[in-house]
Each structure stands twice: as C-alpha cells, then as structure tokens.
Amino acid sequence: MSTPPSLLVEDLAFAYPDGHQALFGVDLRLERGERVALLGPNGAGKTTLVLHLNGILAGGRGRVSVAGLPVEKRNLPEVRRRVGIVFQDPDDQLFMPTVGEDVAFGPRNLGLPEPEVAARVAAALEQVGMAGSADRPPHHLSFGQRRRVAVATVLSMHPEVLVLDEPSSNLDPAGRRELAEVLTGLPVTMLMVTHDLPYALQLCPRSVVLDGGVVVADGPTREVLADADLLAAHRLELPYGFDPSRA
Amino acid sequence: MGAGHGGPLGSAYVARDTVVHRLPAHVALVAVVAFALVVVATPVRAAWAPAYAGYAVLVLGAAALARVPAGRLLRGLAVELPFVVFALLLPVVARGPRVEVLGLSLSESGLLAAGGLLAKATLSVLAATVLAATTTPQDLVRGMQRLRLPAVLVQILSFMVRYADVVAGELRRMRVARESRGFRGRGPGALKVVAGTAGALFVRSYERGERVHLAMLSRGGDGRLPAGPALAVPARTWLTGLALPLSAAALLAAGMLGA
Ligand SMILES: Nc1ncnc2c1ncn2[C@@H]1O[C@H](COP(=O)(O)OP(=O)(O)OP(=O)(O)O)[C@@H](O)[C@H]1O
Ligand SMILES: [Mg+2]
C-alpha cells in the first residue's frame, strides 16, 4: 500500500450555526512533504476550512483525514497531535507565563515524560531560532519573535501537517524573511493561508485558490499568479511592480 | 510593549542577582506569609515595642540583602495610606483615659491601637514589597501552583499575568483612537463614551478568550494547565528562605517567655 496523503479533504461543506454557509464542497489533497499556499479573498472560507482540519469545526457534509486517519470525535487527540495550527494572532496562541512552558504545553498534554518534553522544547525553539528564550515571558518578545515561538509551540508536537493562518501578516520585512527561512527548513507538510502572494511564491511550489467556499484554482504557484484574469476574478492582487515570472 | 519588567503587573520587580532573588518563589511566598503571621500574632502593648523594632530590622535587613532601593520600598508603602488615615483617627475617636499631646487630648488605648495597627501594616507591606521586588509575577504564580493553591485560582492569576499587557495595550489603543478624533473626556457626554469603551473592551477580551480556548484545544488541551517538573528544594534553601520568619518567631517567643 502506498502512503496515504498527509491531508485529504473530500467534498467538505459547512454552515455556521447562524445559517451562514461558508464552504460548499471543498476537495483538497496534500501529499507528504508538500508545501501548499491557500489563497483567496476575505471571507472566502479559508479559516473555516483550516478549523476543520483538526476537528475544531465539524458537523457539515464531507470528510477530512490526516495521514489516513479520519477526523472524527474518537480520533481527536491523535488528529490534534498530527495537525499543528499556528493561529493568526500569536497573543492567542501563547497563553502560558513563559515561552518554554508554552512550547511544553502540547507535549505535556500528550502525556510525554518530562525529559522528552524538555528535549522537544529545546529542539523546537532551536528550529525557529529562539533557543535561549525559554524563560522569557511571551509579552516581552517582539511580534516576529512571538510568531516564531507560536510556530515552535506546534512543532514540539511533531506534527504531520503544519497549518499557518496568515503567517506573514504584521511582520516587518526582516521578520517576514526570518520566518521564511524557518519555514523552508522544516521537514513537514505545510498548508499556508496567506494574502501575501510573493510569500506564497517564495515558499510554496503549489497554490490553491478558494473563493465563495469552493476551490476555484489549484496548480503551480507561478502559473496561478501569472493568470491575470484568474487573479482579477477573485480579488487577488500582486504588489505594484511585482512580476511572478521574474521573481 | 509594556514598560519595565512585565508591564503593568511586573513593574514592581527589581532585577538583581542576590540570595533573595535566587530563592524559589514558593519558598519566598511561605517565608513572607509566615513572617506576616508572626507580626500579626504579636500583642499590641507598649512592652512589645522592642519586638516590633526587631521585626523592622529583620525585614529591612532582607531588603538590604536583596538590594531593593529605598525608593521602591517607600512606593510599596503607598498601599498602606488608607490604614494610616484610619490609624490617625483612632486616638481622636477612641474612648478611655486620655493623655495630652501637644495640647490635644488623645485616648491612650486609641494611641496604642493606632501604633500597633501602623506597625503591623508597615512590617507586612514591607515584606510583601520585598517579595514583589525579588520575584517576577510569573514565578509567583508558579510558586502558588507548587504550594497546591486551588488550580482555578492559579489559572486565573496566570492568565492575568499573561494578558494584563495585552488588555492594557488594547485599552491604550482605544484611548488613542478616541482622543485622535477629538474626544476630551469631560462633560456629560464623556461618561457614555467611556462606558462604550469598557463595553468594547469586554467584548474584545471575551472574544480573545474564545480564540485562546481554540488554540488550547488545538494543542490537545483539556482545560488544565500542565505543570512542569518541580525541582526538589534542598533543606538549606528552605532554611535560608525561612530565616526571616524563624528569627521573627524567635523574637515573639522570647517576648512571650519574658512577659
Ligand atoms: N463564527 C461565525 N459565524 C457565522 N459566520 C461566520 C463565522 N465565522 C466566519 N463566518 C463567515 O464565514 C465566511 C468565511 O469566513 P472565513 O473566516 O473562513 O474567511 P477567510 O477566508 O478566512 O477570510 P479572511 O481572509 O478575512 O481571514 C465569511 O462570510 C464569514 O462572514
Ligand atoms: Mg481568515
């Protein structure tokens, strides 16, 4: 048997309790080790889709599975270990008094022994270039550092899939570049929600465009970004003067 | 972001590297609470004045050891002001035999009670100020967790420590936004605007709470905050930490025996 895809979403539809339908049948397949950008205008349903990947939202039509494991109630602990979500605002993600304890939060919930927890904390902070900050309180870090620590908090769970919701938002250019260096070095399957099209091109060979709750395009990022009609139809805009064929 | 060490809550902390700073938070907490208990248990009588003087030497000694600046101690004493006002009133309003001081007729028992109240409050507040100056808020919370204080209480405090800065920042941004559009904060209309801000702050904080909850769930959380390993504290550290309340207790015991 071949290895199952890291992430498989089949015909996913979802309406919020207030009746607002956000997803209308989404199909998405990420192979192991792939890096994929999820693009789309405000309100397209990107965050709604992301919250289905680890079972925070559920109850609509369709199926999601992570490395072959269906996302359903009895699998939730394992699903949440396999899917690491980095939320948009690091202040939401970092709730423990110190960086080290925050990175340890996930592994401790997995019931790992303390020496293993300590090793994972050290390794995850090292991976994001924040080794030596374990004892600092999160509110003393710069925004970019907090974003990197937020990435470490899910890396410490050794996820199969890393999902990032708008990782480059609010970062200064240096912070944006540093995060890119961290992310390209990670050996995981990655789904990156972003409005930052050059960032998608830099980090993700493949892009999926979501609009109105359905996938409207899926292909190599360079080709997606070169399709001016597609971009215009879905409110996607390249920065002034940016030419994807030359980048 | 927030100024100083730890923003609004951490501003009491004075970063130094001293014996007192190195004490584990829970040891320091126990020491301060025990010291305050001894102080409170000391009888209020003129004969006990030397004991109070002894306590003062002890707590100031601890402050000196921790190299807490005098200004910091004085600012700590500010929380005591309401007690001071109350204590000043006591000799005037209390009954019983009277004494003449500077032409004022004051109640003897009132004077004594006022003196005792002031001494006890000052000593306890000094000890608490030294604690706050030598332990960061996050360490204090961890210390409470180690002392097995109720988990809910510890969690609330820990979220307070973590989010005080964030909420203060939100409040500041809302104020800036308000004032940038010409709001002055005076007149009858102002109250309505400030109430609106408070409401908005509540909604924002509530929504953040929901997002934090989602983030916890996503990492396998179940509502509890898992504690890290608790390093055993050697007996010598406990002795160092408890030196303050033990010496105070010795003074108290000596006084009892002598009386
Ligand atoms: N809790 C909710 N209740 C009702 N409707 C919601 C809720 N959250 C989102 N929606 C709606 O669902 C749709 C998809 O929202 P979603 O947050 O998934 O969009 P998004 O693609 O992440 O947008 P953005 O780029 O702005 O983050 C939107 O129309 C939104 O108004
Ligand atoms: Mg979103």
Coordinates of C-alpha atoms and ligand atoms in Angstrom, one line a residue:
Chain A
M1 CA 0.0 0.0 0.0
S2 CA 1.3 3.5 -0.8
T3 CA 1.5 6.0 2.0
P4 CA -1.8 7.9 2.4
P5 CA -1.7 11.7 1.7
S6 CA -0.9 13.9 4.6
L7 CA -4.2 15.7 4.2
L8 CA -7.3 14.6 2.4
V9 CA -10.4 16.8 2.3
E10 CA -13.3 15.4 0.3
D11 CA -16.5 17.3 -0.6
L12 CA -16.4 19.4 2.6
A13 CA -19.4 21.7 3.1
F14 CA -20.2 23.7 6.3
A15 CA -22.7 26.2 7.5
Y16 CA -22.2 28.2 10.7
P17 CA -24.9 27.9 13.4
D18 CA -26.3 31.2 12.3
G19 CA -27.1 29.6 8.9
H20 CA -24.2 31.3 7.0
Q21 CA -22.9 28.8 4.6
A22 CA -19.1 29.2 4.4
L23 CA -17.9 26.0 2.5
F24 CA -19.7 24.4 -0.5
G25 CA -17.9 21.2 -1.2
V26 CA -14.1 21.6 -1.0
D27 CA -11.7 18.9 -2.2
L28 CA -8.1 19.1 -1.4
R29 CA -5.2 16.6 -1.3
L30 CA -1.8 17.3 0.1
E31 CA 1.0 14.7 -0.4
R32 CA 3.6 14.1 2.2
G33 CA 6.1 17.0 2.4
E34 CA 4.3 19.2 0.1
R35 CA 4.1 23.0 0.7
V36 CA 0.9 24.5 -0.5
A37 CA -0.5 28.1 -0.3
L38 CA -4.2 28.6 0.3
L39 CA -5.1 31.9 -1.3
G40 CA -8.4 33.7 -1.5
P41 CA -10.1 37.0 -0.7
N42 CA -11.5 38.0 2.7
G43 CA -14.5 35.8 3.6
A44 CA -13.6 33.1 1.1
G45 CA -13.8 30.4 3.9
K46 CA -10.0 29.8 4.4
T47 CA -10.1 30.0 8.2
T48 CA -13.3 27.9 8.2
L49 CA -11.5 25.2 6.2
V50 CA -8.4 25.4 8.5
L51 CA -10.6 24.9 11.6
H52 CA -11.9 21.7 10.1
L53 CA -8.5 20.2 9.7
N54 CA -8.2 19.4 13.4
G55 CA -11.8 19.0 14.1
I56 CA -12.5 22.3 15.9
L57 CA -15.3 22.7 13.4
A58 CA -17.2 19.7 12.2
G59 CA -20.8 18.6 11.6
G60 CA -21.2 19.6 7.9
R61 CA -21.0 17.3 4.9
G62 CA -17.9 15.6 3.7
R63 CA -14.8 14.0 5.1
V64 CA -11.3 15.1 6.3
S65 CA -8.5 12.7 7.0
V66 CA -4.9 13.2 8.2
A67 CA -2.4 10.7 7.1
G68 CA -5.2 8.2 6.6
L69 CA -6.8 8.9 10.0
P70 CA -10.4 10.2 9.7
V71 CA -11.0 13.4 11.6
E72 CA -13.8 12.3 13.9
K73 CA -14.6 12.6 17.6
R74 CA -12.8 9.5 18.8
N75 CA -9.6 10.3 16.9
L76 CA -9.4 14.0 18.0
P77 CA -6.4 13.7 20.4
E78 CA -4.3 12.0 17.7
V79 CA -5.6 14.3 15.0
R80 CA -4.6 17.3 17.1
R81 CA -1.2 15.9 17.5
R82 CA -0.8 15.4 13.8
V83 CA -2.1 18.7 12.7
G84 CA -0.4 21.8 14.1
I85 CA -2.3 25.0 13.6
V86 CA -0.5 28.4 14.0
F87 CA -3.2 31.0 14.5
Q88 CA -3.0 34.5 13.1
D89 CA -2.5 36.4 16.4
P90 CA 0.4 35.0 18.5
D91 CA -1.2 36.5 21.6
D92 CA -4.0 34.0 21.2
Q93 CA -1.6 31.1 20.8
L94 CA 0.9 32.0 23.6
F95 CA -1.1 31.8 26.8
M96 CA 1.4 30.3 29.3
P97 CA 3.6 32.5 31.5
T98 CA 6.9 31.7 29.8
V99 CA 7.9 30.7 26.3
G100 CA 9.3 27.4 27.5
E101 CA 6.1 26.4 29.3
D102 CA 4.1 27.3 26.3
V103 CA 6.1 25.2 23.9
A104 CA 5.8 22.4 26.5
F105 CA 2.0 22.7 26.7
G106 CA 1.3 20.4 23.8
P107 CA 3.9 17.7 24.6
R108 CA 2.6 17.6 28.2
N109 CA -0.9 17.2 27.0
L110 CA 0.4 14.2 25.1
G111 CA 1.5 12.7 28.4
L112 CA 5.2 12.6 27.5
P113 CA 7.7 12.0 30.2
E114 CA 9.5 15.2 31.4
P115 CA 12.9 14.6 29.9
E116 CA 11.3 14.0 26.5
V117 CA 9.2 17.2 27.0
A118 CA 12.4 19.2 27.8
A119 CA 14.2 17.7 24.7
R120 CA 11.3 18.6 22.4
V121 CA 11.1 22.2 23.8
A122 CA 14.8 22.7 23.3
A123 CA 14.6 21.3 19.7
A124 CA 11.5 23.2 18.7
L125 CA 12.9 26.5 20.0
E126 CA 16.2 25.8 18.2
Q127 CA 14.3 25.1 14.9
V128 CA 12.7 28.6 15.0
G129 CA 15.9 30.3 16.1
M130 CA 14.6 31.1 19.6
A131 CA 16.9 28.9 21.7
G132 CA 17.7 30.6 24.9
S133 CA 14.4 32.4 25.2
A134 CA 12.6 29.6 27.1
D135 CA 12.4 31.5 30.4
R136 CA 11.2 34.8 28.9
P137 CA 7.6 35.8 29.2
P138 CA 5.9 36.0 25.7
H139 CA 4.9 39.6 26.2
H140 CA 8.5 40.7 26.3
L141 CA 9.2 39.4 22.8
S142 CA 8.8 41.3 19.6
F143 CA 5.9 40.4 17.3
G144 CA 8.1 38.5 14.9
Q145 CA 9.7 36.5 17.8
R146 CA 6.2 35.7 19.1
R147 CA 5.2 34.5 15.7
R148 CA 8.2 32.2 15.6
V149 CA 7.6 30.9 19.1
A150 CA 4.0 30.2 18.1
V151 CA 5.4 28.0 15.3
A152 CA 7.6 26.3 17.9
T153 CA 4.5 25.5 20.1
V154 CA 3.2 23.2 17.4
L155 CA 6.5 21.9 16.2
S156 CA 7.1 20.5 19.7
M157 CA 4.1 18.1 19.0
H158 CA 5.9 16.7 15.9
P159 CA 3.0 17.3 13.6
E160 CA 2.5 15.6 10.3
V161 CA 0.9 18.8 8.8
L162 CA 1.7 22.4 9.8
V163 CA -1.1 24.8 9.0
L164 CA -0.4 28.5 9.2
D165 CA -3.1 31.2 9.1
E166 CA -1.6 34.3 7.5
P167 CA 1.9 33.8 9.0
S168 CA 3.4 37.0 7.4
S169 CA 0.8 39.4 8.5
N170 CA 2.0 42.3 10.7
L171 CA 5.6 41.3 10.3
D172 CA 8.3 43.8 9.3
P173 CA 10.3 42.8 6.2
A174 CA 13.1 41.3 8.3
G175 CA 10.7 39.3 10.4
R176 CA 9.0 38.1 7.3
R177 CA 12.3 37.0 5.8
E178 CA 13.4 35.3 9.0
L179 CA 10.1 33.4 9.3
A180 CA 10.5 32.3 5.6
E181 CA 13.9 30.9 6.5
V182 CA 12.5 29.0 9.4
L183 CA 9.6 27.6 7.4
T184 CA 11.5 26.5 4.4
G185 CA 13.8 24.5 6.6
L186 CA 11.0 22.5 8.2
P187 CA 10.6 18.9 7.1
V188 CA 6.8 18.8 7.3
T189 CA 3.8 19.0 5.0
M190 CA 2.6 22.6 5.1
L191 CA -0.6 24.5 4.3
M192 CA -0.2 28.2 4.4
V193 CA -3.1 30.6 4.3
T194 CA -1.9 33.9 3.0
H195 CA -2.8 37.2 1.3
D196 CA 0.9 37.8 0.6
L197 CA 1.2 36.4 -2.9
P198 CA 5.0 36.9 -3.2
Y199 CA 5.4 35.0 0.0
A200 CA 3.3 32.2 -1.4
L201 CA 5.6 32.1 -4.5
Q202 CA 8.7 32.1 -2.4
L203 CA 7.6 29.3 0.0
C204 CA 5.0 27.1 -1.8
P205 CA 5.5 25.4 -5.1
R206 CA 1.7 24.8 -5.3
S207 CA -1.2 27.1 -4.7
V208 CA -4.9 26.6 -4.2
V209 CA -7.4 29.4 -4.6
L210 CA -10.6 29.3 -2.5
D211 CA -13.4 31.7 -3.2
G212 CA -17.0 31.6 -2.1
G213 CA -16.5 28.4 -0.3
V214 CA -15.2 26.4 -3.3
V215 CA -11.7 25.7 -4.8
V216 CA -11.5 27.7 -8.0
A217 CA -7.9 27.0 -8.9
D218 CA -5.2 24.6 -8.0
G219 CA -1.8 24.5 -9.6
P220 CA 1.9 25.5 -9.6
T221 CA 2.1 28.9 -7.8
R222 CA 4.0 30.6 -10.6
E223 CA 1.2 29.7 -13.1
V224 CA -1.6 30.7 -10.8
L225 CA 0.0 34.1 -10.1
A226 CA 0.7 34.6 -13.8
D227 CA -3.0 34.2 -14.7
A228 CA -4.2 37.8 -14.5
D229 CA -7.8 37.0 -15.3
L230 CA -8.0 34.5 -12.5
L231 CA -6.5 36.9 -10.0
A232 CA -8.8 39.7 -11.0
A233 CA -11.8 37.4 -10.8
H234 CA -11.0 36.5 -7.2
R235 CA -9.9 39.8 -5.8
L236 CA -6.2 38.8 -5.6
E237 CA -3.6 41.4 -6.4
L238 CA 0.1 41.3 -6.8
P239 CA 2.1 44.1 -5.2
Y240 CA 2.8 47.0 -7.5
G241 CA 5.7 46.2 -9.9
F242 CA 5.9 42.5 -8.9
D243 CA 6.3 40.1 -11.8
P244 CA 6.0 36.4 -10.8
S245 CA 7.7 35.2 -14.0
R246 CA 10.9 37.1 -12.9
A247 CA 10.8 36.5 -9.2
Chain B
M1 CA 5.3 47.0 24.5
G2 CA 4.8 47.5 28.3
A3 CA 7.4 49.4 30.1
G4 CA 9.7 47.8 32.7
H5 CA 9.8 44.2 33.6
G6 CA 6.5 42.5 32.8
G7 CA 4.4 45.5 32.1
P8 CA 1.6 46.7 34.4
L9 CA 2.0 43.8 36.8
G10 CA 5.7 43.3 36.7
S11 CA 6.7 46.9 37.3
A12 CA 7.3 46.0 41.0
Y13 CA 10.2 43.7 40.1
V14 CA 13.7 44.9 40.6
A15 CA 16.1 42.6 38.6
R16 CA 19.1 41.8 40.6
D17 CA 21.1 38.6 41.3
T18 CA 21.1 38.1 45.1
V19 CA 20.4 35.3 47.6
V20 CA 16.9 36.6 48.0
H21 CA 16.2 36.7 44.2
R22 CA 17.6 33.2 43.9
L23 CA 15.1 31.8 46.4
P24 CA 12.4 29.6 44.7
A25 CA 9.2 31.6 44.6
H26 CA 7.2 29.2 46.8
V27 CA 9.8 29.3 49.5
A28 CA 9.8 33.1 49.4
L29 CA 5.9 33.1 49.5
V30 CA 5.9 30.8 52.5
A31 CA 8.5 33.0 54.2
V32 CA 6.6 36.2 53.7
V33 CA 3.2 34.8 54.8
A34 CA 4.8 33.2 57.9
F35 CA 6.5 36.5 58.7
A36 CA 3.2 38.4 58.4
L37 CA 1.5 35.8 60.7
V38 CA 4.2 36.3 63.4
V39 CA 3.8 40.0 63.1
V40 CA 0.1 39.9 63.4
A41 CA 0.2 37.5 66.3
T42 CA 2.4 39.9 68.3
P43 CA 0.4 41.6 71.2
V44 CA -0.2 45.3 71.0
R45 CA 1.3 46.6 74.2
A46 CA 4.0 49.2 74.9
A47 CA 6.2 46.5 76.4
W48 CA 6.4 44.8 72.9
A49 CA 8.0 47.8 71.2
P50 CA 11.4 46.1 71.1
A51 CA 10.0 43.1 69.3
Y52 CA 8.5 45.4 66.6
A53 CA 11.8 47.1 66.3
G54 CA 13.4 43.7 65.9
Y55 CA 11.0 42.8 63.1
A56 CA 11.8 46.1 61.3
V57 CA 15.5 45.3 61.5
L58 CA 14.8 41.8 60.1
V59 CA 12.7 42.9 57.1
L60 CA 14.9 45.9 56.3
G61 CA 17.9 43.5 56.5
A62 CA 16.2 41.3 53.9
A63 CA 15.6 44.3 51.7
A64 CA 19.2 45.3 52.0
L65 CA 20.3 41.8 51.2
A66 CA 18.1 41.8 48.1
R67 CA 19.4 45.3 47.3
V68 CA 15.9 46.7 46.9
P69 CA 16.2 50.5 46.5
A70 CA 14.7 52.6 49.4
G71 CA 12.5 54.4 46.9
R72 CA 10.9 51.1 45.8
L73 CA 10.2 50.3 49.5
L74 CA 8.6 53.7 50.0
R75 CA 6.4 53.3 46.9
G76 CA 5.3 49.9 48.2
L77 CA 4.2 51.6 51.4
A78 CA 1.8 53.7 49.4
V79 CA -0.8 50.9 49.5
E80 CA -0.8 51.4 53.3
L81 CA -2.1 55.0 53.1
P82 CA -5.8 54.2 53.9
F83 CA -4.7 52.4 57.0
V84 CA -2.6 55.4 58.0
V85 CA -5.6 57.7 57.8
F86 CA -7.7 55.3 59.8
A87 CA -4.9 54.9 62.4
L88 CA -4.6 58.7 62.8
L89 CA -8.3 58.9 63.6
L90 CA -8.2 56.2 66.3
P91 CA -6.6 58.2 69.1
V92 CA -9.1 61.0 68.5
V93 CA -12.2 59.0 68.4
A94 CA -11.4 56.1 70.9
R95 CA -12.7 56.3 74.5
G96 CA -11.0 55.7 77.8
P97 CA -8.3 57.5 79.8
R98 CA -6.8 60.5 77.9
V99 CA -3.3 61.9 77.6
E100 CA -2.3 65.4 76.5
V101 CA -0.1 65.5 73.4
L102 CA 0.8 69.0 72.0
G103 CA -2.3 70.4 73.6
L104 CA -4.5 67.7 72.1
S105 CA -6.4 65.4 74.4
L106 CA -6.0 61.8 72.9
S107 CA -7.2 58.4 74.0
E108 CA -4.4 56.3 75.5
S109 CA -5.9 53.0 74.2
G110 CA -6.5 54.6 70.8
L111 CA -2.9 55.7 70.6
L112 CA -1.7 52.2 71.3
A113 CA -4.1 50.6 68.9
A114 CA -3.1 53.1 66.2
G115 CA 0.6 52.4 66.8
G116 CA 0.0 48.7 66.7
L117 CA -2.0 48.9 63.5
L118 CA 0.6 51.0 61.8
A119 CA 3.5 48.9 62.9
K120 CA 1.8 45.6 61.8
A121 CA 0.7 47.0 58.4
T122 CA 4.1 48.6 57.7
L123 CA 6.0 45.5 58.5
S124 CA 3.7 43.2 56.5
V125 CA 3.7 45.6 53.5
L126 CA 7.5 45.9 53.6
A127 CA 7.8 42.1 53.5
A128 CA 5.4 41.9 50.6
T129 CA 7.2 44.7 48.8
V130 CA 10.5 42.8 49.1
L131 CA 8.8 39.7 47.7
A132 CA 7.3 41.6 44.8
A133 CA 10.7 43.2 44.1
T134 CA 12.5 39.9 44.0
T135 CA 10.1 37.6 42.3
T136 CA 8.5 38.1 38.9
P137 CA 4.7 37.7 38.6
Q138 CA 5.1 34.6 36.5
D139 CA 7.3 33.0 39.2
L140 CA 4.9 34.0 41.9
V141 CA 2.1 32.2 40.0
R142 CA 4.2 29.1 39.6
G143 CA 5.1 29.3 43.3
M144 CA 1.4 29.3 44.2
Q145 CA 0.9 26.3 41.9
R146 CA 3.6 24.5 43.7
L147 CA 2.0 25.2 47.0
R148 CA -1.1 23.5 45.7
L149 CA -3.3 26.6 45.9
P150 CA -6.6 25.9 44.1
A151 CA -6.0 25.3 40.4
V152 CA -8.7 27.6 39.2
L153 CA -7.3 30.5 41.3
V154 CA -3.8 29.8 39.9
Q155 CA -5.1 29.7 36.3
I156 CA -6.9 32.9 36.7
L157 CA -3.8 34.6 38.1
S158 CA -1.7 33.1 35.4
F159 CA -3.9 34.4 32.6
M160 CA -4.0 37.7 34.4
V161 CA -0.2 37.9 34.3
R162 CA -0.1 36.8 30.7
Y163 CA -2.8 39.1 29.4
A164 CA -2.5 42.2 31.5
D165 CA -0.2 43.7 28.9
V166 CA -2.4 42.7 26.0
V167 CA -5.6 44.2 27.6
A168 CA -3.7 47.3 28.7
G169 CA -2.5 47.7 25.1
E170 CA -6.0 47.3 23.8
L171 CA -7.2 49.9 26.2
R172 CA -4.4 52.3 25.2
R173 CA -5.2 51.9 21.5
M174 CA -8.8 52.6 22.1
R175 CA -8.0 55.7 24.1
V176 CA -5.6 56.9 21.4
A177 CA -8.3 56.3 18.8
R178 CA -10.9 58.1 20.9
E179 CA -8.7 61.1 21.5
S180 CA -7.4 61.3 17.9
R181 CA -11.0 62.0 17.0
G182 CA -11.3 64.9 19.4
F183 CA -12.6 63.2 22.5
R184 CA -11.8 65.2 25.7
G185 CA -13.1 63.1 28.5
R186 CA -15.1 65.9 30.1
G187 CA -18.7 66.9 30.2
P188 CA -21.8 64.8 30.5
G189 CA -21.3 63.0 27.1
A190 CA -18.0 61.6 28.2
L191 CA -19.3 59.0 30.5
K192 CA -21.3 57.5 27.7
V193 CA -18.2 57.2 25.5
V194 CA -16.1 55.7 28.3
A195 CA -18.9 53.2 29.1
G196 CA -18.8 52.3 25.4
T197 CA -15.1 51.7 25.6
A198 CA -15.5 49.5 28.6
G199 CA -18.1 47.5 26.7
A200 CA -15.9 47.2 23.7
L201 CA -13.0 46.1 25.8
F202 CA -15.2 43.4 27.4
V203 CA -16.3 42.1 24.1
R204 CA -12.7 42.1 22.7
S205 CA -11.4 40.3 25.8
Y206 CA -14.2 37.8 25.7
E207 CA -13.6 37.0 22.0
R208 CA -9.9 36.7 22.7
G209 CA -10.7 34.2 25.4
E210 CA -12.6 32.2 22.9
R211 CA -9.7 32.3 20.4
V212 CA -7.2 31.3 23.2
H213 CA -9.5 28.4 24.1
L214 CA -9.5 27.2 20.4
A215 CA -5.7 27.4 20.4
M216 CA -5.6 25.3 23.6
L217 CA -7.9 22.7 22.2
S218 CA -5.8 22.6 19.0
R219 CA -2.8 21.5 21.1
G220 CA -4.7 18.8 22.9
G221 CA -5.6 20.9 25.9
D222 CA -8.4 19.9 28.1
G223 CA -8.8 23.0 30.2
R224 CA -6.0 22.3 32.7
L225 CA -2.5 23.9 32.6
P226 CA 0.0 21.1 32.9
A227 CA 2.8 22.0 35.4
G228 CA 6.4 21.4 34.7
P229 CA 8.7 19.3 36.8
A230 CA 9.1 20.6 40.3
L231 CA 12.8 20.6 41.2
A232 CA 13.3 19.4 44.8
V233 CA 14.3 22.3 47.0
P234 CA 17.2 21.4 49.3
A235 CA 16.7 21.9 53.1
R236 CA 19.4 24.6 53.1
T237 CA 17.4 26.7 50.7
W238 CA 14.3 26.4 52.8
L239 CA 16.4 27.4 55.8
T240 CA 17.8 30.5 54.0
G241 CA 14.3 31.5 53.0
L242 CA 12.7 30.8 56.3
A243 CA 15.4 32.7 58.2
L244 CA 13.2 35.8 58.2
P245 CA 10.0 34.3 59.7
L246 CA 12.0 32.0 62.1
S247 CA 14.0 34.9 63.5
A248 CA 10.8 36.8 63.9
A249 CA 9.2 33.9 65.6
A250 CA 12.2 33.6 68.0
L251 CA 11.7 37.3 68.9
L252 CA 8.0 36.6 69.6
A253 CA 8.8 33.5 71.7
A254 CA 11.4 35.4 73.7
G255 CA 8.9 38.1 74.4
M256 CA 6.3 35.6 75.5
L257 CA 8.7 33.9 77.9
G258 CA 9.9 37.2 79.2
A259 CA 6.4 38.5 79.8
Ligands
LIG1 N1 -18.5 32.3 13.7 C1 -19.1 32.6 12.6 N2 -20.4 32.6 12.5 C2 -21.0 32.9 11.3 N3 -20.4 33.2 10.2 C3 -19.1 33.2 10.2 C4 -18.3 32.9 11.4 N4 -17.0 32.9 11.1 C5 -16.9 33.2 9.8 N5 -18.1 33.4 9.2 C6 -18.4 33.7 7.8 O1 -18.0 32.6 7.0 C7 -17.4 33.1 5.8 C8 -15.9 32.6 5.7 O2 -15.2 33.1 6.8 P1 -13.6 32.8 7.0 O3 -13.3 33.4 8.3 O4 -13.5 31.3 6.8 O5 -13.0 33.6 5.8 P2 -11.4 33.8 5.4 O6 -11.3 33.2 4.1 O7 -10.6 33.2 6.5 O8 -11.3 35.3 5.4 P3 -10.1 36.3 5.8 O9 -9.2 36.4 4.6 O10 -10.8 37.6 6.0 O11 -9.5 35.8 7.0 C9 -17.4 34.6 5.9 O12 -18.5 35.0 5.1 C10 -17.7 34.9 7.3 O13 -18.5 36.0 7.5
MG2 MG -9.2 34.1 8.0

